[in-house]
């Protein structure tokens, strides 16, 4: 079937140095936490196989350390000796089976050290002894001898990857890592040949590129990744970054430039490493376009490109030559083949929540996706096993847990009916999408609803299931996903101060709240408290004090999402009080207790109190059905109130066993 009408640019081939890409969709380098002892694992092979099978034209692998001092996490791939070659060779063979090209990032973090290897902090290296704001690292200035040793490490590492059968390497000079630190005059204070003038500050990267090219020869792709705008208070001037790209192009050693934005070095800059849904689609494309106008080699771009039509626009308008759709491929590895075969409506769109992808990485766990828990678990759930016997399955509850269970059970061949008490399926996602900057979160429901409809699940809304209905329907298996309701502990309250549940505020907006100071008591420290705080603060006539039962508002959120929400709350003039628990309230005072000292904390002149104190599982039906001897499973918040991630994962697990 011809695809030219739909996405002619996206599915046109691209020459990248010595290789030809079958299309212009690529997965950019991202840490997967699927590494053991610095080497490729079966889990990592299965993860990349899924994206190659799904039709990606190029996979750029996560960073590979080129020197012992490059171990920026405890789970980084290392290419410092030949022991790495067999693992990379196995991965390359698997990816190449699907006409997908494979490139690896080669890397030194400089001062951007995230973790210790064994609990003791390492000595971080940088051009000069200038501290890192985000990780609070004071580095040691590199000697010229060590700089030369690191440059040689890039070259020898590239040779090993070529021996392993990869198609190329990408030198990571983006996000404030070592080559970018040399370029930045605020970080590079040297007075030798590597510091001072722009030419000197570019020397380390130019030497690296030249050394790599000489080592690997002309028939191996060499690319460079750059941050066109570091988006931080002490970043390199964008004009100098552009000049660096011109110089690299003129030197003639690079085959492409991969453009992104942000830096690891600061809270504001790091948000752009994996931008949350606060930022619009393809927002980095103009930066790529500026560089593309100045260089002759292909320019690749990354930055919230989630859908094929977004990528097509970037390409057809000449802003870039290929588009990273990394999180989109984490969410749906079959996106390319679906787009190419005109099944765009089947694509599971990424919502940029960051929870299980970069969020898992920051916690040291293999990455996944809240919408697609199969990601990262390909060895266990990569291929659904058809059911040996078709069963009648009743799913009670149409939140993410119930919807995922219904879709998977139906795909395996069961006869599935989903019952939802409300008029719409979606559960708490329908609340989350109403908050400021969170509308895209509703895509999780849109995607799951499309899956269950395609799978043939019968959906019955406005039906409250009880034991009589279960007896009447006589299912073989019941999956209870009845969710949770707001939790309200015993509090000393009187009737003088209006008290609201956060759910009700989200449903109806702030119009029903009194004018004046509104206190939000936030136990969970997640999107609810921060989102409701901004919503109320922007409603007019109200001052918001957000009182959180933790060290920081939003502390349970992935840090880039949290930083974006905290920034928005600050701009909305939300006052935040940390480390407090709610005790009670009277006519105009809210009484709290410091969680560290137990001392009282009072907020006066209060007009209303909003409770965001977590949720209690709704498990009555589950326990009642257990007593009948029925085959019944409980999943999601019905088991214990958590997040969409746990809900979909448990739906997958249970439905895979039925």
XYZ file of C-alpha atoms in Angstrom, residues 31 35-40 62-84 88 106-125 135 137 150 154 160 177-178 361:
59
model
C 19.238 5.239 29.529
C 22.509 -3.068 31.921
C 24.434 -5.447 34.172
C 28.094 -4.940 35.055
C 28.397 -2.399 32.267
C 27.347 -4.851 29.550
C 24.396 -5.529 27.250
C 22.141 4.903 25.341
C 25.487 6.361 26.348
C 28.532 4.132 26.572
C 31.318 5.232 28.892
C 34.689 5.637 27.156
C 36.868 6.021 30.260
C 36.717 4.692 33.806
C 35.891 8.203 35.030
C 32.771 8.205 32.810
C 30.709 6.039 35.177
C 27.985 8.596 35.884
C 25.492 5.989 37.157
C 25.813 2.503 38.594
C 24.230 1.029 35.448
C 26.072 2.677 32.567
C 27.278 0.671 29.584
C 31.071 0.673 29.278
C 33.225 0.229 26.163
C 36.650 0.526 27.751
C 37.780 -3.007 26.834
C 36.954 -5.750 24.333
C 34.648 -7.614 26.735
C 31.846 -5.322 25.548
C 26.902 -5.259 21.291
C 29.856 7.500 23.240
C 30.146 9.506 26.379
C 31.896 11.211 29.226
C 29.765 13.134 31.747
C 32.498 15.377 33.122
C 31.149 16.789 36.373
C 27.591 15.472 35.759
C 27.894 12.510 38.120
C 24.473 11.270 39.251
C 25.327 8.269 41.424
C 28.045 6.529 43.351
C 29.177 3.068 42.317
C 29.384 1.732 45.864
C 28.139 4.443 48.216
C 31.352 6.474 48.202
C 31.354 9.577 46.034
C 33.803 9.476 43.122
C 36.129 12.246 42.002
C 34.340 14.056 39.190
C 36.352 15.673 36.398
C 23.915 17.296 41.840
C 29.331 18.146 42.692
C 39.868 10.679 27.359
C 36.434 7.986 22.549
C 35.133 -1.611 19.532
C 28.281 16.810 29.472
C 32.062 16.981 29.150
C 15.638 5.746 35.337
